[in-house]
Every structure is written in C-alpha cells, then in structure tokens.
Amino acid sequence: GRADIAHPDVTSTIPGEGKSTTSALVSKSLAEVGVPTLVVGGDFRKPEVHRLLGATSAQSLRDMAKLDTHRSTIGEIIQFPEG
C-alpha cells in the first residue's frame, strides 16, 4: 500500500474500555478535516459504532459474514454520511 495511508486498529479483550467511542471520535475528527475515512465496526456481539456515527444498522459486517445465500454484499453495507 501507499506510505501515506494509515490504518489504525482499536482493539481490546475487555468490554467497556471505549473502543467504539474512540473509533467514532477519531474517524469523525479525521473526516471533518477532509481525510477520507473508513470505519469498520467489527463487534459482532454488541455493535455500537454505527450508532455513534449516526448510521443505520440495517446491514452490517455480521450480515456479510453469514453463511447463507441471502447475505449482504459490501456495496449494501457501506454507508456515506450526509452533507
């Protein structure tokens, strides 16, 4: 990949440490100053990052991972902010 592209991961094995909040705030700050930003909410048990960013939870990474013929595509999951 390109040297000027960052891809930080926010991880922890303990619930309640602020992973979703940190991810949402950092990505929102980067996007507000014009940095193209992609957030992938990977919490399958308690998805929350979409709510913090004001997105819907109609489709998710969890839906894409389902092993059936009706699973979501990446194009159905990606949401763009309004404005």
PDB file of C-alpha atoms in Angstrom:
ATOM      1  CA  GLY A   1       0.000   0.000   0.000  1.00  0.00           C
ATOM      2  CA  ARG A   2       0.897   3.657  -0.032  1.00  0.00           C
ATOM      3  CA  ALA A   3       3.135   5.013   2.702  1.00  0.00           C
ATOM      4  CA  ASP A   4       0.793   7.925   3.453  1.00  0.00           C
ATOM      5  CA  ILE A   5      -2.203   5.734   4.303  1.00  0.00           C
ATOM      6  CA  ALA A   6      -2.725   4.911   7.978  1.00  0.00           C
ATOM      7  CA  HIS A   7      -4.859   2.061   9.188  1.00  0.00           C
ATOM      8  CA  PRO A   8      -5.052   2.153  12.967  1.00  0.00           C
ATOM      9  CA  ASP A   9      -6.822  -0.635  14.816  1.00  0.00           C
ATOM     10  CA  VAL A  10      -8.615  -0.088  18.118  1.00  0.00           C
ATOM     11  CA  THR A  11      -8.810  -3.376  19.982  1.00  0.00           C
ATOM     12  CA  SER A  12      -9.224  -4.834  23.448  1.00  0.00           C
ATOM     13  CA  THR A  13     -10.436  -8.062  25.000  1.00  0.00           C
ATOM     14  CA  ILE A  14     -12.306  -6.252  27.757  1.00  0.00           C
ATOM     15  CA  PRO A  15     -15.806  -4.756  27.257  1.00  0.00           C
ATOM     16  CA  GLY A  16     -16.397  -1.119  28.183  1.00  0.00           C
ATOM     17  CA  GLU A  17     -12.920   0.268  27.511  1.00  0.00           C
ATOM     18  CA  GLY A  18     -14.140   2.742  24.883  1.00  0.00           C
ATOM     19  CA  LYS A  19     -13.146   1.067  21.620  1.00  0.00           C
ATOM     20  CA  SER A  20     -16.284   2.136  19.756  1.00  0.00           C
ATOM     21  CA  THR A  21     -16.242   5.644  21.213  1.00  0.00           C
ATOM     22  CA  THR A  22     -12.553   6.115  20.390  1.00  0.00           C
ATOM     23  CA  SER A  23     -13.020   4.789  16.846  1.00  0.00           C
ATOM     24  CA  ALA A  24     -16.030   7.023  16.220  1.00  0.00           C
ATOM     25  CA  LEU A  25     -14.417  10.193  17.597  1.00  0.00           C
ATOM     26  CA  VAL A  26     -11.086   9.746  15.796  1.00  0.00           C
ATOM     27  CA  SER A  27     -12.724   8.880  12.483  1.00  0.00           C
ATOM     28  CA  LYS A  28     -15.165  11.769  12.788  1.00  0.00           C
ATOM     29  CA  SER A  29     -12.308  14.192  13.504  1.00  0.00           C
ATOM     30  CA  LEU A  30     -10.300  12.947  10.521  1.00  0.00           C
ATOM     31  CA  ALA A  31     -13.300  13.140   8.201  1.00  0.00           C
ATOM     32  CA  GLU A  32     -14.125  16.683   9.355  1.00  0.00           C
ATOM     33  CA  VAL A  33     -10.698  17.904   8.211  1.00  0.00           C
ATOM     34  CA  GLY A  34     -11.052  16.196   4.838  1.00  0.00           C
ATOM     35  CA  VAL A  35      -9.229  12.915   5.371  1.00  0.00           C
ATOM     36  CA  PRO A  36     -11.022  10.087   3.526  1.00  0.00           C
ATOM     37  CA  THR A  37     -12.052   7.766   6.338  1.00  0.00           C
ATOM     38  CA  LEU A  38     -13.491   4.261   6.521  1.00  0.00           C
ATOM     39  CA  VAL A  39     -14.713   2.793   9.811  1.00  0.00           C
ATOM     40  CA  VAL A  40     -15.355  -0.927  10.094  1.00  0.00           C
ATOM     41  CA  GLY A  41     -17.385  -1.849  13.157  1.00  0.00           C
ATOM     42  CA  GLY A  42     -16.398  -5.421  13.888  1.00  0.00           C
ATOM     43  CA  ASP A  43     -18.145  -6.016  17.206  1.00  0.00           C
ATOM     44  CA  PHE A  44     -20.452  -8.940  16.436  1.00  0.00           C
ATOM     45  CA  ARG A  45     -21.813  -9.259  19.988  1.00  0.00           C
ATOM     46  CA  LYS A  46     -22.711  -5.648  20.750  1.00  0.00           C
ATOM     47  CA  PRO A  47     -22.432  -3.490  17.606  1.00  0.00           C
ATOM     48  CA  GLU A  48     -22.390   0.195  18.531  1.00  0.00           C
ATOM     49  CA  VAL A  49     -20.049   2.232  16.325  1.00  0.00           C
ATOM     50  CA  HIS A  50     -22.796   2.770  13.715  1.00  0.00           C
ATOM     51  CA  ARG A  51     -24.983   4.439  16.348  1.00  0.00           C
ATOM     52  CA  LEU A  52     -22.173   6.733  17.465  1.00  0.00           C
ATOM     53  CA  LEU A  53     -21.658   7.850  13.860  1.00  0.00           C
ATOM     54  CA  GLY A  54     -25.361   8.299  13.140  1.00  0.00           C
ATOM     55  CA  ALA A  55     -25.586   5.424  10.648  1.00  0.00           C
ATOM     56  CA  THR A  56     -28.298   2.796  10.456  1.00  0.00           C
ATOM     57  CA  SER A  57     -27.708  -0.779  11.484  1.00  0.00           C
ATOM     58  CA  ALA A  58     -29.831  -2.255   8.682  1.00  0.00           C
ATOM     59  CA  GLN A  59     -26.827  -4.059   7.177  1.00  0.00           C
ATOM     60  CA  SER A  60     -23.617  -4.963   8.952  1.00  0.00           C
ATOM     61  CA  LEU A  61     -20.345  -6.812   8.693  1.00  0.00           C
ATOM     62  CA  ARG A  62     -22.041  -9.584  10.644  1.00  0.00           C
ATOM     63  CA  ASP A  63     -24.681  -9.855   7.890  1.00  0.00           C
ATOM     64  CA  MET A  64     -21.945 -10.117   5.283  1.00  0.00           C
ATOM     65  CA  ALA A  65     -20.305 -12.965   7.193  1.00  0.00           C
ATOM     66  CA  LYS A  66     -23.448 -15.121   7.297  1.00  0.00           C
ATOM     67  CA  LEU A  67     -23.086 -18.433   5.547  1.00  0.00           C
ATOM     68  CA  ASP A  68     -26.307 -18.340   3.543  1.00  0.00           C
ATOM     69  CA  THR A  69     -27.404 -17.235   0.106  1.00  0.00           C
ATOM     70  CA  HIS A  70     -29.137 -14.083   1.392  1.00  0.00           C
ATOM     71  CA  ARG A  71     -26.054 -12.462   2.931  1.00  0.00           C
ATOM     72  CA  SER A  72     -25.277  -8.805   2.341  1.00  0.00           C
ATOM     73  CA  THR A  73     -22.715  -7.514  -0.129  1.00  0.00           C
ATOM     74  CA  ILE A  74     -20.119  -4.881   0.751  1.00  0.00           C
ATOM     75  CA  GLY A  75     -21.984  -2.441  -1.508  1.00  0.00           C
ATOM     76  CA  GLU A  76     -25.128  -2.845   0.601  1.00  0.00           C
ATOM     77  CA  ILE A  77     -23.254  -2.295   3.852  1.00  0.00           C
ATOM     78  CA  ILE A  78     -21.178   0.826   3.118  1.00  0.00           C
ATOM     79  CA  GLN A  79     -22.909   3.997   4.298  1.00  0.00           C
ATOM     80  CA  PHE A  80     -21.882   7.539   3.388  1.00  0.00           C
ATOM     81  CA  PRO A  81     -22.526  10.495   5.684  1.00  0.00           C
ATOM     82  CA  GLU A  82     -24.995  13.109   4.572  1.00  0.00           C
ATOM     83  CA  GLY A  83     -23.754  16.597   3.852  1.00  0.00           C
TER      84      GLY A  83
END
